[in-house]
Amino acid sequence: MRTPEKVKSVLRDLPDKPGCYIMRDRNGRIVYVGKALSLRKRVRSYFRDATLRAAPPKLRSLIHSVAALEFLVVRNEAEAILTEGRLIKDFKPRYNVALRDDKRFLLLRADPADPFPKLQAVRLRRDDGARYFGPYASSRAVRETLDFVERRFGLRKCAPRIPDQSTYKHCIDDIVRFCSAPCIGRAAPEEYRERFEEACAFLRGERPQTLRELRAEMERAAAETDFERAAAIRDTLFMLDRTVCQNARVVSTPEMERDAALAGIRGLAEALGLPRPPRTIEAFDVSNISGTLAVASMVCAVDGLPRRNRYRRFRIATVEGSDDPRMIAEVVRRRYGRLVRASAPMPDLVLLDGGITQLRAARAELEALGLSTLPSAGLAKRYEEVHYHDPGKPIRLPPDSDASKVLRRLRDEAHRFAITYHRLLRARRMRESVLDEIPGIGPTRKTALLKHFGSVRRLADAAEKDIAAAPGIGPEMARLIHAALRPAQHGAASDAKAGSPAAVSWRPL
């Protein structure tokens, strides 16, 4: 087998770091998602001659179908497991069997609004004002941690929201589980609340001394030759390392990322001479092949971090052929014309993928809308230069500066979002073109079929008798359509998602 050049180029760049890898077939569909402690070692192992000769048939089939590779670097193995699970659930690759169900990873939930709050293991995070810890990759570790925290901090386990004397009659947790028994007043509400807050701080990784005490207790038990107790404490510490210690590492990382992003927008304001840091940045990019199916994307960052609910995509309507500056001008006009008409707030900075030509086209449209004072900049790919002053030399930010990272990630995210939309439209056109190849299907019948079934995918899923019942289609024509579309049914199944994993494309600073 000859490894595709696209795959070879990715194999050369794979880092020796933990992460997830995504394999796509020649149609762009995700066929496999995996995780690795070392992306370089794991992914390269697939494409060795020995693997191709001796691997099981299923693995060889997967390798032969791979036409493109993508990877995502994460911070540790736990994060790789969680990311892999999320990707598999989202895209359901055909070669992934495990984790394809709708089961979610466990979290720990605590509602501080309860009179006597307790911890519960749940699988769904809701916007209900409760505190959530996790998600965690190991269900067993979660349950062991929950048991330890309840015992250590004297938290209740009973079901009633407000336990009372009648609850206590059927409960012996104060004896066997060290419950502080607030139901009968052994712990005053204020004391119980303190216990609860300490338990939450422990789960956030803010009480490392508790783990140190537990480790010292294990060593004492071992010194006293109480090896059974020492082993039990060791197992508890192992489970806590997979929940509490992991949570401490993950919790601190978003704070570091947020700090770096804020430093980035402050540095950007200084480099461009803006009066204040650009808290809201909107970035644009265009995508097309020789001017066909031209689209544009707009992504948004607030305080240097992505806000995906503010992403937008556009079909280019007024430009023919491949003319990026005019396409940029169109989407800028449409986006900010709409905001002007709605009297909506404007971003602090408009970022364009391109150089001075794209910047001038965008600024001409902004000026026509009365927005000449709205800051805008272009980021050229060749030297990573920021075009801001016109006339004037482009600005070269230090490549490792936080400001440069914020701009590059925004530009790359806009590019990814545009490419995803373009691939989606291209896939739709390819599917619809299947109808054109069926004898007897002209424009009228094609339009009627699409109107009746809604899409080619639904038509491909339909039974032959249902196709025959469509207007203008008889049994013979239905048989031809059914036979022609059945091979294409698989290919359409995941095209709607075969763009890219939007939730994970944003690299941390």
Short mmCIF file of C-alpha atoms in Angstrom, two decimals:
data_model
loop_
_atom_site.label_atom_id
_atom_site.label_comp_id
_atom_site.label_asym_id
_atom_site.label_seq_id
_atom_site.Cartn_x
_atom_site.Cartn_y
_atom_site.Cartn_z
CA MET A 1 0.00 0.00 0.00
CA ARG A 2 1.24 3.48 -0.85
CA THR A 3 0.63 5.95 1.97
CA PRO A 4 -1.03 9.16 0.64
CA GLU A 5 1.20 12.25 0.60
CA LYS A 6 -1.28 14.11 2.82
CA VAL A 7 -0.92 11.42 5.45
CA LYS A 8 2.89 11.33 5.12
CA SER A 9 3.16 15.07 5.76
CA VAL A 10 1.11 14.75 8.95
CA LEU A 11 3.12 11.73 10.12
CA ARG A 12 6.31 13.80 9.86
CA ASP A 13 4.84 16.56 12.07
CA LEU A 14 3.32 14.42 14.80
CA PRO A 15 4.47 15.54 18.27
CA ASP A 16 5.63 13.21 21.02
CA LYS A 17 2.74 14.37 23.23
CA PRO A 18 -0.62 13.01 24.44
CA GLY A 19 -3.64 13.68 22.30
CA CYS A 20 -6.32 12.37 19.95
CA TYR A 21 -6.01 11.52 16.27
CA ILE A 22 -8.74 11.57 13.62
CA MET A 23 -8.65 9.47 10.45
CA ARG A 24 -10.71 10.44 7.40
CA ASP A 25 -11.44 8.59 4.17
CA ARG A 26 -11.13 10.06 0.68
CA ASN A 27 -14.63 11.57 0.97
CA GLY A 28 -13.67 13.49 4.10
CA ARG A 29 -15.73 11.32 6.46
CA ILE A 30 -14.31 10.52 9.89
CA VAL A 31 -13.76 6.75 9.99
CA TYR A 32 -11.76 6.39 13.21
CA VAL A 33 -10.88 8.36 16.34
CA GLY A 34 -8.17 7.25 18.75
CA LYS A 35 -6.16 8.49 21.72
CA ALA A 36 -2.47 8.17 22.52
CA LEU A 37 0.07 9.03 25.19
CA SER A 38 2.47 9.73 22.32
CA LEU A 39 0.79 10.76 19.08
CA ARG A 40 4.02 10.24 17.16
CA LYS A 41 4.56 6.63 18.27
CA ARG A 42 0.92 5.53 18.16
CA VAL A 43 -0.14 6.96 14.81
CA ARG A 44 3.08 6.04 13.01
CA SER A 45 2.65 2.45 14.17
CA TYR A 46 -0.39 2.09 11.88
CA PHE A 47 1.62 2.74 8.72
CA ARG A 48 4.63 0.44 9.32
CA ASP A 49 5.17 -2.35 6.80
CA ALA A 50 4.88 -4.95 9.55
CA THR A 51 1.47 -3.63 10.55
CA LEU A 52 0.22 -3.66 6.97
CA ARG A 53 1.40 -7.26 6.54
CA ALA A 54 0.36 -8.86 9.81
CA ALA A 55 -2.51 -6.75 11.19
CA PRO A 56 -6.02 -8.23 11.50
CA PRO A 57 -8.29 -7.70 8.46
CA LYS A 58 -10.35 -4.97 10.15
CA LEU A 59 -7.24 -2.93 10.97
CA ARG A 60 -5.84 -3.36 7.46
CA SER A 61 -9.17 -2.25 6.03
CA LEU A 62 -9.07 0.87 8.21
CA ILE A 63 -5.50 1.74 7.18
CA HIS A 64 -6.28 1.27 3.49
CA SER A 65 -9.25 3.66 3.79
CA VAL A 66 -7.28 6.50 5.42
CA ALA A 67 -6.77 9.46 3.08
CA ALA A 68 -6.23 12.24 5.64
CA LEU A 69 -5.11 12.60 9.24
CA GLU A 70 -5.77 15.23 11.89
CA PHE A 71 -4.60 15.39 15.47
CA LEU A 72 -5.33 17.31 18.62
CA VAL A 73 -2.74 17.79 21.38
CA VAL A 74 -4.05 17.68 24.96
CA ARG A 75 -2.39 17.98 28.35
CA ASN A 76 -2.63 14.47 29.80
CA GLU A 77 -4.05 10.98 29.37
CA ALA A 78 -7.29 11.76 31.23
CA GLU A 79 -8.05 14.66 28.91
CA ALA A 80 -7.25 12.45 25.90
CA ILE A 81 -9.76 9.83 27.10
CA LEU A 82 -12.50 12.42 27.62
CA THR A 83 -11.84 14.07 24.24
CA GLU A 84 -11.81 10.72 22.43
CA GLY A 85 -15.15 9.77 23.99
CA ARG A 86 -16.73 13.08 23.05
CA LEU A 87 -15.52 12.83 19.43
CA ILE A 88 -16.74 9.26 19.04
CA LYS A 89 -20.18 10.15 20.42
CA ASP A 90 -20.39 13.20 18.11
CA PHE A 91 -19.23 11.61 14.85
CA LYS A 92 -19.86 7.85 15.36
CA PRO A 93 -16.96 6.68 13.14
CA ARG A 94 -17.61 3.33 11.47
CA TYR A 95 -14.45 1.68 12.86
CA ASN A 96 -15.07 2.75 16.45
CA VAL A 97 -17.26 0.25 18.28
CA ALA A 98 -16.80 1.27 21.91
CA LEU A 99 -18.15 4.59 23.25
CA ARG A 100 -20.64 5.03 20.40
CA ASP A 101 -23.67 4.92 22.68
CA ASP A 102 -25.19 7.98 24.29
CA LYS A 103 -23.72 7.21 27.71
CA ARG A 104 -21.84 10.19 29.11
CA PHE A 105 -18.93 10.35 31.49
CA LEU A 106 -19.77 10.71 35.17
CA LEU A 107 -19.72 14.01 37.04
CA LEU A 108 -20.20 14.85 40.70
CA ARG A 109 -23.03 17.29 41.40
CA ALA A 110 -23.74 19.35 44.52
CA ASP A 111 -26.54 21.89 44.90
CA PRO A 112 -25.54 24.60 47.42
CA ALA A 113 -29.15 25.81 47.49
CA ASP A 114 -30.20 22.69 49.44
CA PRO A 115 -30.47 23.17 53.22
CA PHE A 116 -28.08 20.22 53.73
CA PRO A 117 -26.26 19.76 50.38
CA LYS A 118 -24.92 16.38 49.34
CA LEU A 119 -22.91 14.98 46.45
CA GLN A 120 -24.38 12.83 43.68
CA ALA A 121 -22.91 11.04 40.67
CA VAL A 122 -24.70 12.21 37.49
CA ARG A 123 -24.11 11.99 33.75
CA LEU A 124 -25.69 15.25 32.56
CA ARG A 125 -24.53 18.78 33.33
CA ARG A 126 -27.51 21.15 33.55
CA ASP A 127 -27.65 24.91 33.87
CA ASP A 128 -29.40 24.68 37.26
CA GLY A 129 -27.09 26.63 39.54
CA ALA A 130 -25.53 23.48 41.01
CA ARG A 131 -21.79 22.84 41.25
CA TYR A 132 -20.37 20.16 38.96
CA PHE A 133 -17.01 18.44 39.22
CA GLY A 134 -15.60 16.47 36.28
CA PRO A 135 -16.32 14.83 33.90
CA TYR A 136 -14.17 11.87 34.90
CA ALA A 137 -12.91 9.10 32.64
CA SER A 138 -13.22 6.31 35.25
CA SER A 139 -16.66 5.52 36.71
CA ARG A 140 -15.09 3.37 39.41
CA ALA A 141 -12.78 6.22 40.44
CA VAL A 142 -15.76 8.56 40.71
CA ARG A 143 -17.70 6.21 42.98
CA GLU A 144 -14.65 5.54 45.16
CA THR A 145 -14.01 9.28 45.43
CA LEU A 146 -17.64 9.96 46.32
CA ASP A 147 -17.49 7.32 49.06
CA PHE A 148 -14.23 8.78 50.44
CA VAL A 149 -15.50 12.38 50.45
CA GLU A 150 -18.77 11.45 52.18
CA ARG A 151 -16.89 9.59 54.90
CA ARG A 152 -14.06 12.11 55.29
CA PHE A 153 -16.24 15.20 55.55
CA GLY A 154 -19.32 13.65 57.19
CA LEU A 155 -21.70 14.42 54.31
CA ARG A 156 -25.10 12.80 54.23
CA LYS A 157 -26.10 10.23 51.63
CA CYS A 158 -29.86 9.97 52.29
CA ALA A 159 -32.41 10.84 49.61
CA PRO A 160 -34.75 13.44 51.24
CA ARG A 161 -33.97 17.07 50.44
CA ILE A 162 -34.52 17.99 54.11
CA PRO A 163 -33.81 14.96 56.33
CA ASP A 164 -35.55 14.81 59.72
CA GLN A 165 -36.16 12.48 62.68
CA SER A 166 -38.25 10.08 60.59
CA THR A 167 -35.37 9.80 58.09
CA TYR A 168 -32.95 8.99 60.91
CA LYS A 169 -35.11 6.11 62.19
CA HIS A 170 -34.19 4.03 59.15
CA CYS A 171 -30.55 5.13 58.85
CA ILE A 172 -27.30 4.04 60.48
CA ASP A 173 -24.94 6.15 58.35
CA ASP A 174 -23.81 8.09 61.41
CA ILE A 175 -22.37 4.80 62.69
CA VAL A 176 -21.10 3.02 59.58
CA ARG A 177 -20.33 6.00 57.32
CA PHE A 178 -19.35 8.78 59.76
CA CYS A 179 -22.32 10.95 58.66
CA SER A 180 -22.52 14.12 60.77
CA ALA A 181 -26.30 13.52 61.13
CA PRO A 182 -27.70 17.03 60.59
CA CYS A 183 -31.16 15.46 60.55
CA ILE A 184 -31.13 15.11 64.36
CA GLY A 185 -29.05 18.18 65.08
CA ARG A 186 -25.68 16.54 65.77
CA ALA A 187 -24.24 18.98 63.26
CA ALA A 188 -25.69 22.49 63.22
CA PRO A 189 -26.59 23.87 59.77
CA GLU A 190 -23.56 26.21 59.89
CA GLU A 191 -21.18 23.37 60.79
CA TYR A 192 -22.63 21.12 58.07
CA ARG A 193 -22.27 23.93 55.53
CA GLU A 194 -18.57 24.25 56.46
CA ARG A 195 -18.10 20.52 55.94
CA PHE A 196 -19.78 20.79 52.53
CA GLU A 197 -17.59 23.71 51.43
CA GLU A 198 -14.45 21.85 52.54
CA ALA A 199 -15.55 18.82 50.51
CA CYS A 200 -16.06 21.01 47.41
CA ALA A 201 -12.64 22.63 47.92
CA PHE A 202 -11.11 19.14 48.15
CA LEU A 203 -12.76 18.09 44.87
CA ARG A 204 -11.45 21.25 43.20
CA GLY A 205 -7.94 20.20 44.19
CA GLU A 206 -7.53 23.02 46.73
CA ARG A 207 -6.82 20.81 49.77
CA PRO A 208 -3.61 18.90 48.93
CA GLN A 209 -2.89 18.49 52.66
CA THR A 210 -5.76 15.96 52.85
CA LEU A 211 -3.96 13.75 50.33
CA ARG A 212 -0.69 14.20 52.19
CA GLU A 213 -2.38 13.10 55.43
CA LEU A 214 -3.84 10.07 53.66
CA ARG A 215 -0.43 9.12 52.26
CA ALA A 216 1.16 9.48 55.71
CA GLU A 217 -1.60 7.26 57.12
CA MET A 218 -0.78 4.63 54.50
CA GLU A 219 2.91 4.73 55.42
CA ARG A 220 2.09 4.36 59.13
CA ALA A 221 -0.11 1.35 58.42
CA ALA A 222 2.67 -0.23 56.39
CA ALA A 223 5.22 0.48 59.16
CA GLU A 224 2.87 -1.23 61.65
CA THR A 225 2.66 -4.23 59.25
CA ASP A 226 -1.05 -3.57 58.76
CA PHE A 227 -0.62 -4.29 55.07
CA GLU A 228 -4.31 -4.87 54.35
CA ARG A 229 -5.19 -1.35 55.56
CA ALA A 230 -2.17 0.14 53.79
CA ALA A 231 -3.26 -1.50 50.52
CA ALA A 232 -6.80 -0.16 50.91
CA ILE A 233 -5.49 3.38 51.45
CA ARG A 234 -3.13 2.95 48.49
CA ASP A 235 -6.07 1.97 46.25
CA THR A 236 -8.05 4.98 47.50
CA LEU A 237 -5.12 7.29 46.71
CA PHE A 238 -4.89 5.78 43.24
CA MET A 239 -8.56 6.53 42.60
CA LEU A 240 -8.28 10.05 44.03
CA ASP A 241 -5.36 10.70 41.69
CA ARG A 242 -7.72 10.00 38.76
CA THR A 243 -10.33 12.45 40.01
CA VAL A 244 -9.18 15.08 42.51
CA CYS A 245 -5.58 15.41 41.28
CA GLN A 246 -6.74 15.39 37.67
CA ASN A 247 -9.31 18.06 38.51
CA ALA A 248 -6.64 20.20 40.17
CA ARG A 249 -4.54 20.07 37.01
CA VAL A 250 -7.45 20.72 34.66
CA VAL A 251 -8.95 23.51 36.78
CA SER A 252 -5.70 25.44 36.90
CA THR A 253 -5.15 25.12 33.14
CA PRO A 254 -8.24 27.12 32.04
CA GLU A 255 -7.15 29.85 34.43
CA MET A 256 -3.71 29.90 32.81
CA GLU A 257 -5.28 29.91 29.36
CA ARG A 258 -7.59 32.76 30.30
CA ASP A 259 -4.69 34.76 31.74
CA ALA A 260 -2.65 34.20 28.57
CA ALA A 261 -5.59 35.26 26.39
CA LEU A 262 -6.10 38.46 28.42
CA ALA A 263 -2.38 39.19 28.18
CA GLY A 264 -2.68 38.60 24.42
CA ILE A 265 -5.42 41.18 23.85
CA ARG A 266 -3.54 43.69 26.05
CA GLY A 267 -0.41 43.15 23.97
CA LEU A 268 -2.48 43.48 20.79
CA ALA A 269 -3.87 46.82 21.92
CA GLU A 270 -0.34 48.04 22.59
CA ALA A 271 1.02 46.81 19.24
CA LEU A 272 -1.82 48.35 17.19
CA GLY A 273 -2.14 51.50 19.28
CA LEU A 274 -5.76 50.79 20.24
CA PRO A 275 -7.27 52.87 23.06
CA ARG A 276 -8.24 49.73 25.00
CA PRO A 277 -7.80 45.93 24.70
CA PRO A 278 -10.09 44.45 22.02
CA ARG A 279 -12.35 42.33 24.22
CA THR A 280 -14.51 41.22 21.27
CA ILE A 281 -12.77 40.25 18.02
CA GLU A 282 -14.57 39.00 14.90
CA ALA A 283 -12.46 37.22 12.27
CA PHE A 284 -13.36 36.47 8.62
CA ASP A 285 -12.13 34.02 6.00
CA VAL A 286 -13.38 32.81 2.61
CA SER A 287 -13.23 29.39 0.95
CA ASN A 288 -13.87 28.30 -2.65
CA ILE A 289 -12.45 26.20 -5.47
CA SER A 290 -11.97 28.34 -8.57
CA GLY A 291 -14.85 30.51 -7.45
CA THR A 292 -17.37 27.66 -7.15
CA LEU A 293 -19.47 27.19 -4.00
CA ALA A 294 -17.81 30.26 -2.50
CA VAL A 295 -18.48 30.68 1.22
CA ALA A 296 -17.21 32.80 4.08
CA SER A 297 -16.98 32.34 7.81
CA MET A 298 -16.98 34.65 10.81
CA VAL A 299 -15.70 33.45 14.18
CA CYS A 300 -15.71 35.41 17.40
CA ALA A 301 -13.49 35.58 20.48
CA VAL A 302 -14.33 37.35 23.73
CA ASP A 303 -11.37 38.17 25.98
CA GLY A 304 -9.20 36.16 23.58
CA LEU A 305 -11.21 32.92 23.91
CA PRO A 306 -13.74 31.47 21.42
CA ARG A 307 -17.49 32.13 21.62
CA ARG A 308 -18.96 29.54 19.27
CA ASN A 309 -22.53 30.73 19.72
CA ARG A 310 -21.45 33.88 17.87
CA TYR A 311 -19.97 32.08 14.85
CA ARG A 312 -21.64 32.84 11.49
CA ARG A 313 -21.30 31.48 7.95
CA PHE A 314 -22.21 33.02 4.60
CA ARG A 315 -22.88 31.94 1.02
CA ILE A 316 -21.21 34.39 -1.35
CA ALA A 317 -24.02 35.88 -3.46
CA THR A 318 -22.62 38.76 -5.51
CA VAL A 319 -19.10 37.68 -6.57
CA GLU A 320 -18.34 35.39 -9.50
CA GLY A 321 -14.97 33.74 -9.93
CA SER A 322 -12.14 33.61 -7.42
CA ASP A 323 -11.85 37.14 -5.99
CA ASP A 324 -11.10 37.01 -2.26
CA PRO A 325 -11.05 40.80 -1.62
CA ARG A 326 -14.50 41.27 -3.17
CA MET A 327 -15.85 38.29 -1.21
CA ILE A 328 -14.45 39.76 2.02
CA ALA A 329 -16.08 43.07 1.09
CA GLU A 330 -19.46 41.35 0.60
CA VAL A 331 -19.50 39.56 3.96
CA VAL A 332 -18.26 42.65 5.82
CA ARG A 333 -21.03 44.68 4.20
CA ARG A 334 -23.67 42.07 5.08
CA ARG A 335 -22.46 41.48 8.63
CA TYR A 336 -22.04 45.07 9.78
CA GLY A 337 -24.89 46.43 7.69
CA ARG A 338 -27.14 44.11 9.68
CA LEU A 339 -25.64 45.29 12.98
CA VAL A 340 -26.07 48.95 11.98
CA ARG A 341 -29.73 48.40 11.08
CA ALA A 342 -30.33 46.59 14.38
CA SER A 343 -28.38 49.20 16.39
CA ALA A 344 -26.41 46.27 17.82
CA PRO A 345 -23.03 46.61 19.55
CA MET A 346 -19.94 46.43 17.34
CA PRO A 347 -16.81 44.34 18.00
CA ASP A 348 -13.63 45.99 19.23
CA LEU A 349 -11.59 44.63 16.30
CA VAL A 350 -12.31 43.10 12.89
CA LEU A 351 -9.68 40.59 11.75
CA LEU A 352 -9.34 39.48 8.12
CA ASP A 353 -7.44 36.52 6.73
CA GLY A 354 -5.24 38.24 4.18
CA GLY A 355 -3.02 41.20 3.50
CA ILE A 356 -3.42 44.84 2.58
CA THR A 357 -5.74 44.15 -0.38
CA GLN A 358 -8.35 42.38 1.75
CA LEU A 359 -7.96 45.03 4.45
CA ARG A 360 -8.61 47.87 2.01
CA ALA A 361 -11.69 46.12 0.59
CA ALA A 362 -13.13 45.65 4.09
CA ARG A 363 -12.35 49.20 5.21
CA ALA A 364 -14.07 50.63 2.13
CA GLU A 365 -17.27 48.80 3.12
CA LEU A 366 -16.97 49.85 6.76
CA GLU A 367 -16.54 53.47 5.71
CA ALA A 368 -19.63 53.26 3.46
CA LEU A 369 -21.58 52.05 6.52
CA GLY A 370 -20.32 54.94 8.64
CA LEU A 371 -17.99 52.69 10.62
CA SER A 372 -14.65 54.15 9.55
CA THR A 373 -13.50 54.28 13.20
CA LEU A 374 -14.09 50.55 13.75
CA PRO A 375 -10.56 49.03 14.08
CA SER A 376 -9.73 46.40 11.46
CA ALA A 377 -6.58 44.44 10.62
CA GLY A 378 -5.39 41.79 8.18
CA LEU A 379 -3.18 38.85 9.09
CA ALA A 380 -1.09 37.64 6.13
CA LYS A 381 -0.05 33.98 6.13
CA ARG A 382 3.38 34.31 4.53
CA TYR A 383 5.27 36.12 7.27
CA GLU A 384 2.47 36.27 9.88
CA GLU A 385 2.42 40.04 9.38
CA VAL A 386 -0.36 42.22 10.75
CA HIS A 387 -1.54 44.86 8.28
CA TYR A 388 -3.06 47.73 10.22
CA HIS A 389 -1.55 51.05 9.09
CA ASP A 390 -2.34 52.01 5.48
CA PRO A 391 -0.03 53.34 4.22
CA GLY A 392 2.68 51.98 6.45
CA LYS A 393 4.75 48.92 7.10
CA PRO A 394 3.06 45.78 8.40
CA ILE A 395 3.60 44.91 12.05
CA ARG A 396 5.55 41.79 12.95
CA LEU A 397 4.62 40.50 16.37
CA PRO A 398 7.03 38.12 18.13
CA PRO A 399 5.84 34.63 17.08
CA ASP A 400 5.77 33.35 20.66
CA SER A 401 3.95 36.38 22.08
CA ASP A 402 0.46 36.00 23.53
CA ALA A 403 -0.84 38.66 21.12
CA SER A 404 0.46 36.72 18.11
CA LYS A 405 -1.08 33.48 19.41
CA VAL A 406 -4.50 35.09 19.85
CA LEU A 407 -4.47 36.39 16.26
CA ARG A 408 -3.18 33.16 14.72
CA ARG A 409 -5.71 31.01 16.52
CA LEU A 410 -8.56 33.27 15.46
CA ARG A 411 -7.35 33.28 11.85
CA ASP A 412 -6.93 29.48 11.85
CA GLU A 413 -10.34 28.97 13.44
CA ALA A 414 -11.99 31.18 10.79
CA HIS A 415 -10.21 29.17 8.09
CA ARG A 416 -11.33 25.86 9.60
CA PHE A 417 -14.93 27.04 9.92
CA ALA A 418 -15.01 28.23 6.30
CA ILE A 419 -13.47 24.99 4.99
CA THR A 420 -16.02 22.96 6.95
CA TYR A 421 -18.93 24.83 5.39
CA HIS A 422 -17.44 24.57 1.91
CA ARG A 423 -16.99 20.80 2.30
CA LEU A 424 -20.56 20.44 3.49
CA LEU A 425 -21.93 22.25 0.44
CA ARG A 426 -19.65 20.28 -1.86
CA ALA A 427 -20.85 17.02 -0.33
CA ARG A 428 -24.49 18.07 -0.80
CA ARG A 429 -23.87 18.87 -4.45
CA MET A 430 -22.13 15.53 -4.98
CA ARG A 431 -25.08 13.69 -3.44
CA GLU A 432 -27.63 15.55 -5.53
CA SER A 433 -25.62 14.87 -8.68
CA VAL A 434 -26.31 11.13 -8.20
CA LEU A 435 -29.90 11.78 -9.34
CA ASP A 436 -28.65 13.33 -12.58
CA GLU A 437 -27.01 10.02 -13.53
CA ILE A 438 -30.24 7.99 -13.32
CA PRO A 439 -31.89 7.53 -16.75
CA GLY A 440 -35.29 9.20 -16.91
CA ILE A 441 -34.59 11.70 -14.09
CA GLY A 442 -34.70 15.21 -15.50
CA PRO A 443 -34.84 18.58 -13.74
CA THR A 444 -38.61 18.33 -13.14
CA ARG A 445 -38.54 14.89 -11.54
CA LYS A 446 -35.39 15.74 -9.56
CA THR A 447 -37.07 18.83 -8.10
CA ALA A 448 -40.24 16.88 -7.32
CA LEU A 449 -38.27 14.11 -5.56
CA LEU A 450 -36.25 16.53 -3.46
CA LYS A 451 -39.40 18.44 -2.55
CA HIS A 452 -41.23 15.23 -1.60
CA PHE A 453 -38.44 13.62 0.47
CA GLY A 454 -36.57 16.74 1.60
CA SER A 455 -33.07 15.47 0.75
CA VAL A 456 -31.20 12.81 -1.23
CA ARG A 457 -30.31 11.11 2.04
CA ARG A 458 -33.98 10.62 2.96
CA LEU A 459 -34.69 9.45 -0.57
CA ALA A 460 -31.87 6.89 -0.28
CA ASP A 461 -33.28 5.68 3.05
CA ALA A 462 -36.81 5.32 1.66
CA ALA A 463 -38.32 1.96 0.70
CA GLU A 464 -38.97 1.25 -2.98
CA LYS A 465 -42.76 1.37 -2.48
CA ASP A 466 -42.50 4.79 -0.84
CA ILE A 467 -40.47 6.12 -3.77
CA ALA A 468 -43.06 4.73 -6.20
CA ALA A 469 -45.75 6.68 -4.30
CA ALA A 470 -44.03 10.02 -4.99
CA PRO A 471 -45.64 12.29 -7.61
CA GLY A 472 -44.62 11.35 -11.16
CA ILE A 473 -42.71 8.20 -10.09
CA GLY A 474 -44.00 4.73 -10.90
CA PRO A 475 -42.81 1.27 -9.81
CA GLU A 476 -40.26 0.91 -12.63
CA MET A 477 -38.68 4.33 -12.04
CA ALA A 478 -38.72 3.69 -8.27
CA ARG A 479 -36.77 0.46 -8.82
CA LEU A 480 -34.09 2.33 -10.83
CA ILE A 481 -33.83 5.08 -8.22
CA HIS A 482 -33.67 2.64 -5.31
CA ALA A 483 -30.94 0.57 -7.00
CA ALA A 484 -28.90 3.66 -7.89
CA LEU A 485 -29.03 5.25 -4.45
CA ARG A 486 -28.48 2.25 -2.19
CA PRO A 487 -24.68 2.20 -2.73
CA ALA A 488 -24.57 5.93 -1.99
CA GLN A 489 -26.58 5.62 1.20
CA HIS A 490 -23.54 4.94 3.37
CA GLY A 491 -21.67 7.89 1.96
CA ALA A 492 -24.42 10.33 2.82
CA ALA A 493 -24.86 9.13 6.35
CA SER A 494 -22.31 11.35 8.01
CA ASP A 495 -21.68 14.11 5.46
CA ALA A 496 -23.51 16.60 7.59
CA LYS A 497 -20.84 16.17 10.22
CA ALA A 498 -17.90 15.36 7.95
CA GLY A 499 -16.34 18.78 8.21
CA SER A 500 -14.32 18.88 11.37
CA PRO A 501 -14.75 18.54 15.11
CA ALA A 502 -15.78 22.11 15.86
CA ALA A 503 -15.77 21.68 19.61
CA VAL A 504 -12.06 20.73 19.68
CA SER A 505 -10.36 22.67 16.96
CA TRP A 506 -9.38 25.64 19.14
CA ARG A 507 -5.86 25.03 20.43
CA PRO A 508 -5.04 26.23 23.97
CA LEU A 509 -2.71 29.20 24.31
#
